[in-house]
Amino acid sequence: MEGHDAGPLPGKTQGPDPGVPGGRPSLGAIRRAEGATLHRMSDAPRRRAVLEVWCELQCPDCRTALDDIRALRERYGDALTIDLRHFPLEKHRMATPAAQAAEEALAQGQGWPYVEAVLSRAEELGERGEKVLLEVAEELGLDAAEVDTALIDGRHFLIVDADLAEGKAIGVTGTPTYVIDGVRLDGGRSQEGLRERVERIVDRLLAGGDGG
C-alpha cells in the first residue's frame, strides 16, 4: 500500500513566515519571539524545498520514519530544509514532556541528537517516563538537571502547544505527518512509498517547476 496523500492543506498555503526575513528562524535562533513554533534541523539558509515533519517522541512510527528522514538529508543536504514540528498525541502520556525536553536539548545545542536518542527508546519512555528523558540528556552530555527544571517549570510548553494547535489547524491527526509544498502526507497510516513521493516533490521544487 502506498503512503496516503491527504491532499492540500485546508485554508493554508506553504510558504515562508512573512514576519521573518527569509522564512522561519535557523536552529541557532531558537527564539524569534514568544510562541515561536518551528525548530530547524539545519542551520543552512532556507531553500526552495521545505519539508515539515510532524512527530512525537513516544511514537514507534516516528522512529521508523527516521530512516527516511536520514535518507532525504543524505540525498539533498542543505538544498532541503527539514523542519521538526511537535504533535504529541493524547494516547501517549510522555509525548508532551518529551517534546518539552527536546526543546531544552535544542536550547543546549543537541536538539536533533536528543530527538533521535529518545525515539530509539520510545517503548521504554512509555514504561519509565521522565527517567528516560533525563538519562538521555546525561548520555549526550547535556545539563540533565536543567532539563529536569525545564520539565518542572514548563518553560517550553507554549512552544509545544503552539505546534500542536497549528498541526490541528492544517489537518494533522497522527504521526508522522509530512507537509511539503502545500501537500500533507500521512505516514501514520502507511509509510510505504512516502519517501519517493516526497522526493518527487522536492525534485520538482528544486528544478523550479510547478507541475505535480
Tab-separated table of C-alpha atoms in Angstrom:
chain	number	residue	atom	x	y	z
A	1	MET	CA	0.000	0.000	0.000
A	2	GLU	CA	1.429	3.358	-0.972
A	3	GLY	CA	1.675	6.152	1.581
A	4	HIS	CA	-1.548	8.111	1.962
A	5	ASP	CA	-1.662	11.525	0.277
A	6	ALA	CA	-4.011	13.645	2.365
A	7	GLY	CA	-4.101	16.384	-0.255
A	8	PRO	CA	-3.737	20.152	0.032
A	9	LEU	CA	-3.919	21.828	3.394
A	10	PRO	CA	-7.201	23.405	4.482
A	11	GLY	CA	-7.016	27.175	4.263
A	12	LYS	CA	-3.234	27.276	4.189
A	13	THR	CA	-0.590	27.528	1.527
A	14	GLN	CA	3.008	26.542	2.067
A	15	GLY	CA	5.426	29.444	2.240
A	16	PRO	CA	7.784	31.442	4.416
A	17	ASP	CA	6.686	33.218	7.547
A	18	PRO	CA	6.104	36.810	6.431
A	19	GLY	CA	7.190	38.079	9.818
A	20	VAL	CA	10.736	36.778	9.447
A	21	PRO	CA	13.109	37.671	6.606
A	22	GLY	CA	13.670	34.564	4.511
A	23	GLY	CA	11.184	32.488	6.495
A	24	ARG	CA	11.365	31.000	9.964
A	25	PRO	CA	14.471	31.063	12.167
A	26	SER	CA	17.555	28.880	11.925
A	27	LEU	CA	18.274	26.289	14.582
A	28	GLY	CA	20.721	28.702	16.154
A	29	ALA	CA	17.991	31.337	16.526
A	30	ILE	CA	15.706	29.209	18.658
A	31	ARG	CA	13.524	32.076	19.753
A	32	ARG	CA	12.484	34.882	17.442
A	33	ALA	CA	9.537	35.727	19.711
A	34	GLU	CA	7.418	34.189	22.434
A	35	GLY	CA	5.491	31.306	20.953
A	36	ALA	CA	7.938	30.569	18.110
A	37	THR	CA	6.979	27.156	16.831
A	38	LEU	CA	9.458	25.978	14.247
A	39	HIS	CA	12.654	24.191	15.068
A	40	ARG	CA	15.147	23.667	12.294
A	41	MET	CA	17.330	20.600	11.851
A	42	SER	CA	19.729	22.598	9.662
A	43	ASP	CA	21.496	25.921	10.148
A	44	ALA	CA	21.832	26.434	6.390
A	45	PRO	CA	19.849	29.177	4.612
A	46	ARG	CA	16.337	28.065	3.779
A	47	ARG	CA	15.932	26.730	0.262
A	48	ARG	CA	13.050	26.404	-2.154
A	49	ALA	CA	12.160	22.955	-0.761
A	50	VAL	CA	10.915	22.843	2.838
A	51	LEU	CA	9.668	19.629	4.443
A	52	GLU	CA	7.779	19.830	7.720
A	53	VAL	CA	7.809	16.639	9.776
A	54	TRP	CA	5.110	16.498	12.432
A	55	CYS	CA	6.091	13.906	15.008
A	56	GLU	CA	6.115	12.925	18.652
A	57	LEU	CA	8.810	11.147	20.610
A	58	GLN	CA	6.797	8.251	22.044
A	59	CYS	CA	5.661	7.158	18.575
A	60	PRO	CA	7.226	3.963	17.135
A	61	ASP	CA	6.157	5.022	13.625
A	62	CYS	CA	8.182	8.230	14.023
A	63	ARG	CA	11.199	6.134	14.940
A	64	THR	CA	10.705	4.156	11.732
A	65	ALA	CA	10.433	7.424	9.802
A	66	LEU	CA	13.945	8.398	10.918
A	67	ASP	CA	15.388	6.174	8.196
A	68	ASP	CA	13.521	8.136	5.525
A	69	ILE	CA	14.491	11.473	7.066
A	70	ARG	CA	18.152	10.470	7.180
A	71	ALA	CA	17.978	9.335	3.552
A	72	LEU	CA	16.428	12.644	2.500
A	73	ARG	CA	19.084	14.621	4.349
A	74	GLU	CA	21.799	12.493	2.758
A	75	ARG	CA	20.372	12.937	-0.734
A	76	TYR	CA	19.597	16.653	-0.660
A	77	GLY	CA	21.833	18.093	2.042
A	78	ASP	CA	21.199	21.789	2.602
A	79	ALA	CA	19.080	22.020	-0.555
A	80	LEU	CA	16.195	20.644	1.518
A	81	THR	CA	15.162	22.337	4.739
A	82	ILE	CA	13.666	19.850	7.190
A	83	ASP	CA	11.547	21.354	9.960
A	84	LEU	CA	10.674	19.284	13.008
A	85	ARG	CA	7.239	20.077	14.451
A	86	HIS	CA	5.750	18.759	17.679
A	87	PHE	CA	2.456	16.871	17.598
A	88	PRO	CA	2.122	14.981	20.905
A	89	LEU	CA	-0.749	12.507	20.876
A	90	GLU	CA	-3.085	12.230	23.868
A	91	LYS	CA	-2.727	8.441	23.959
A	92	HIS	CA	0.967	8.791	24.814
A	93	ARG	CA	1.357	10.269	28.298
A	94	MET	CA	5.037	11.093	27.857
A	95	ALA	CA	4.750	12.732	24.437
A	96	THR	CA	4.339	16.288	25.734
A	97	PRO	CA	7.089	16.054	28.383
A	98	ALA	CA	9.391	14.525	25.764
A	99	ALA	CA	8.695	17.401	23.375
A	100	GLN	CA	9.485	19.914	26.114
A	101	ALA	CA	12.688	18.054	26.975
A	102	ALA	CA	13.663	18.099	23.296
A	103	GLU	CA	13.187	21.871	23.279
A	104	GLU	CA	15.529	22.188	26.247
A	105	ALA	CA	18.039	19.915	24.494
A	106	LEU	CA	17.747	22.219	21.488
A	107	ALA	CA	18.455	25.205	23.723
A	108	GLN	CA	21.593	23.379	24.876
A	109	GLY	CA	22.687	22.674	21.301
A	110	GLN	CA	21.736	18.999	20.991
A	111	GLY	CA	18.172	19.071	19.690
A	112	TRP	CA	18.354	16.578	16.832
A	113	PRO	CA	20.662	14.051	18.606
A	114	TYR	CA	18.258	14.142	21.549
A	115	VAL	CA	15.239	13.515	19.322
A	116	GLU	CA	16.918	10.505	17.711
A	117	ALA	CA	18.049	9.087	21.054
A	118	VAL	CA	14.625	9.391	22.697
A	119	LEU	CA	12.849	7.893	19.682
A	120	SER	CA	15.179	4.899	19.868
A	121	ARG	CA	13.752	4.260	23.350
A	122	ALA	CA	10.093	5.042	22.608
A	123	GLU	CA	8.664	1.965	24.341
A	124	GLU	CA	10.944	2.402	27.334
A	125	LEU	CA	9.855	6.034	27.560
A	126	GLY	CA	6.261	4.895	27.937
A	127	GLU	CA	7.222	2.495	30.713
A	128	ARG	CA	9.780	4.510	32.709
A	129	GLY	CA	8.720	8.059	31.986
A	130	GLU	CA	10.867	11.088	32.746
A	131	LYS	CA	13.794	8.975	33.940
A	132	VAL	CA	14.453	8.109	30.297
A	133	LEU	CA	14.418	11.777	29.289
A	134	LEU	CA	16.999	12.625	31.939
A	135	GLU	CA	19.152	9.577	31.180
A	136	VAL	CA	19.317	10.532	27.507
A	137	ALA	CA	20.301	14.068	28.487
A	138	GLU	CA	23.147	12.732	30.620
A	139	GLU	CA	24.303	10.360	27.873
A	140	LEU	CA	24.546	13.281	25.441
A	141	GLY	CA	26.476	15.403	27.911
A	142	LEU	CA	23.628	17.846	28.482
A	143	ASP	CA	22.774	19.545	31.754
A	144	ALA	CA	20.234	16.953	32.896
A	145	ALA	CA	19.346	18.997	35.970
A	146	GLU	CA	18.361	21.882	33.705
A	147	VAL	CA	16.273	19.521	31.562
A	148	ASP	CA	14.517	18.387	34.740
A	149	THR	CA	13.953	22.001	35.790
A	150	ALA	CA	12.535	22.820	32.354
A	151	LEU	CA	10.028	19.999	32.732
A	152	ILE	CA	9.015	21.304	36.142
A	153	ASP	CA	8.695	24.988	35.264
A	154	GLY	CA	7.155	24.358	31.827
A	155	ARG	CA	9.291	26.994	30.075
A	156	HIS	CA	8.873	25.264	26.696
A	157	PHE	CA	5.223	24.262	26.986
A	158	LEU	CA	3.878	27.164	24.911
A	159	ILE	CA	6.139	26.220	22.004
A	160	VAL	CA	4.920	22.628	22.026
A	161	ASP	CA	1.303	23.683	22.455
A	162	ALA	CA	1.546	26.175	19.582
A	163	ASP	CA	2.891	23.465	17.277
A	164	LEU	CA	0.058	21.158	18.297
A	165	ALA	CA	-2.552	23.842	17.617
A	166	GLU	CA	-1.083	24.655	14.212
A	167	GLY	CA	-0.932	20.992	13.289
A	168	LYS	CA	-4.597	20.525	14.129
A	169	ALA	CA	-5.468	23.642	12.124
A	170	ILE	CA	-3.912	22.216	8.955
A	171	GLY	CA	-5.457	18.780	9.391
A	172	VAL	CA	-2.708	16.772	11.071
A	173	THR	CA	-4.299	13.914	13.009
A	174	GLY	CA	-1.443	11.479	13.612
A	175	THR	CA	2.296	10.982	13.428
A	176	PRO	CA	4.434	11.053	11.459
A	177	THR	CA	2.857	13.511	9.026
A	178	TYR	CA	4.822	15.268	6.298
A	179	VAL	CA	3.886	18.612	4.779
A	180	ILE	CA	5.640	19.856	1.663
A	181	ASP	CA	4.572	22.402	-0.951
A	182	GLY	CA	1.060	22.560	0.497
A	183	VAL	CA	0.571	18.779	0.388
A	184	ARG	CA	0.015	16.726	3.544
A	185	LEU	CA	1.258	13.127	3.552
A	186	ASP	CA	0.019	10.883	6.365
A	187	GLY	CA	2.724	8.467	7.485
A	188	GLY	CA	0.678	7.220	10.420
A	189	ARG	CA	-1.403	5.035	8.086
A	190	SER	CA	1.440	3.714	5.967
A	191	GLN	CA	4.964	4.905	5.281
A	192	GLU	CA	5.361	2.778	2.184
A	193	GLY	CA	6.117	4.974	-0.808
A	194	LEU	CA	6.171	8.200	1.223
A	195	ARG	CA	9.841	8.956	0.742
A	196	GLU	CA	9.523	8.507	-3.016
A	197	ARG	CA	6.524	10.850	-3.024
A	198	VAL	CA	8.493	13.459	-1.075
A	199	GLU	CA	11.461	13.065	-3.418
A	200	ARG	CA	9.316	13.712	-6.471
A	201	ILE	CA	8.001	16.928	-4.942
A	202	VAL	CA	11.459	18.047	-3.809
A	203	ASP	CA	12.962	17.354	-7.231
A	204	ARG	CA	10.235	19.434	-8.858
A	205	LEU	CA	10.686	22.300	-6.406
A	206	LEU	CA	14.453	22.359	-6.808
A	207	ALA	CA	14.055	22.331	-10.574
A	208	GLY	CA	11.728	25.322	-10.297
A	209	GLY	CA	8.736	23.510	-11.771
A	210	ASP	CA	5.093	23.920	-10.901
A	211	GLY	CA	3.753	20.598	-12.031
A	212	GLY	CA	2.917	17.676	-9.712
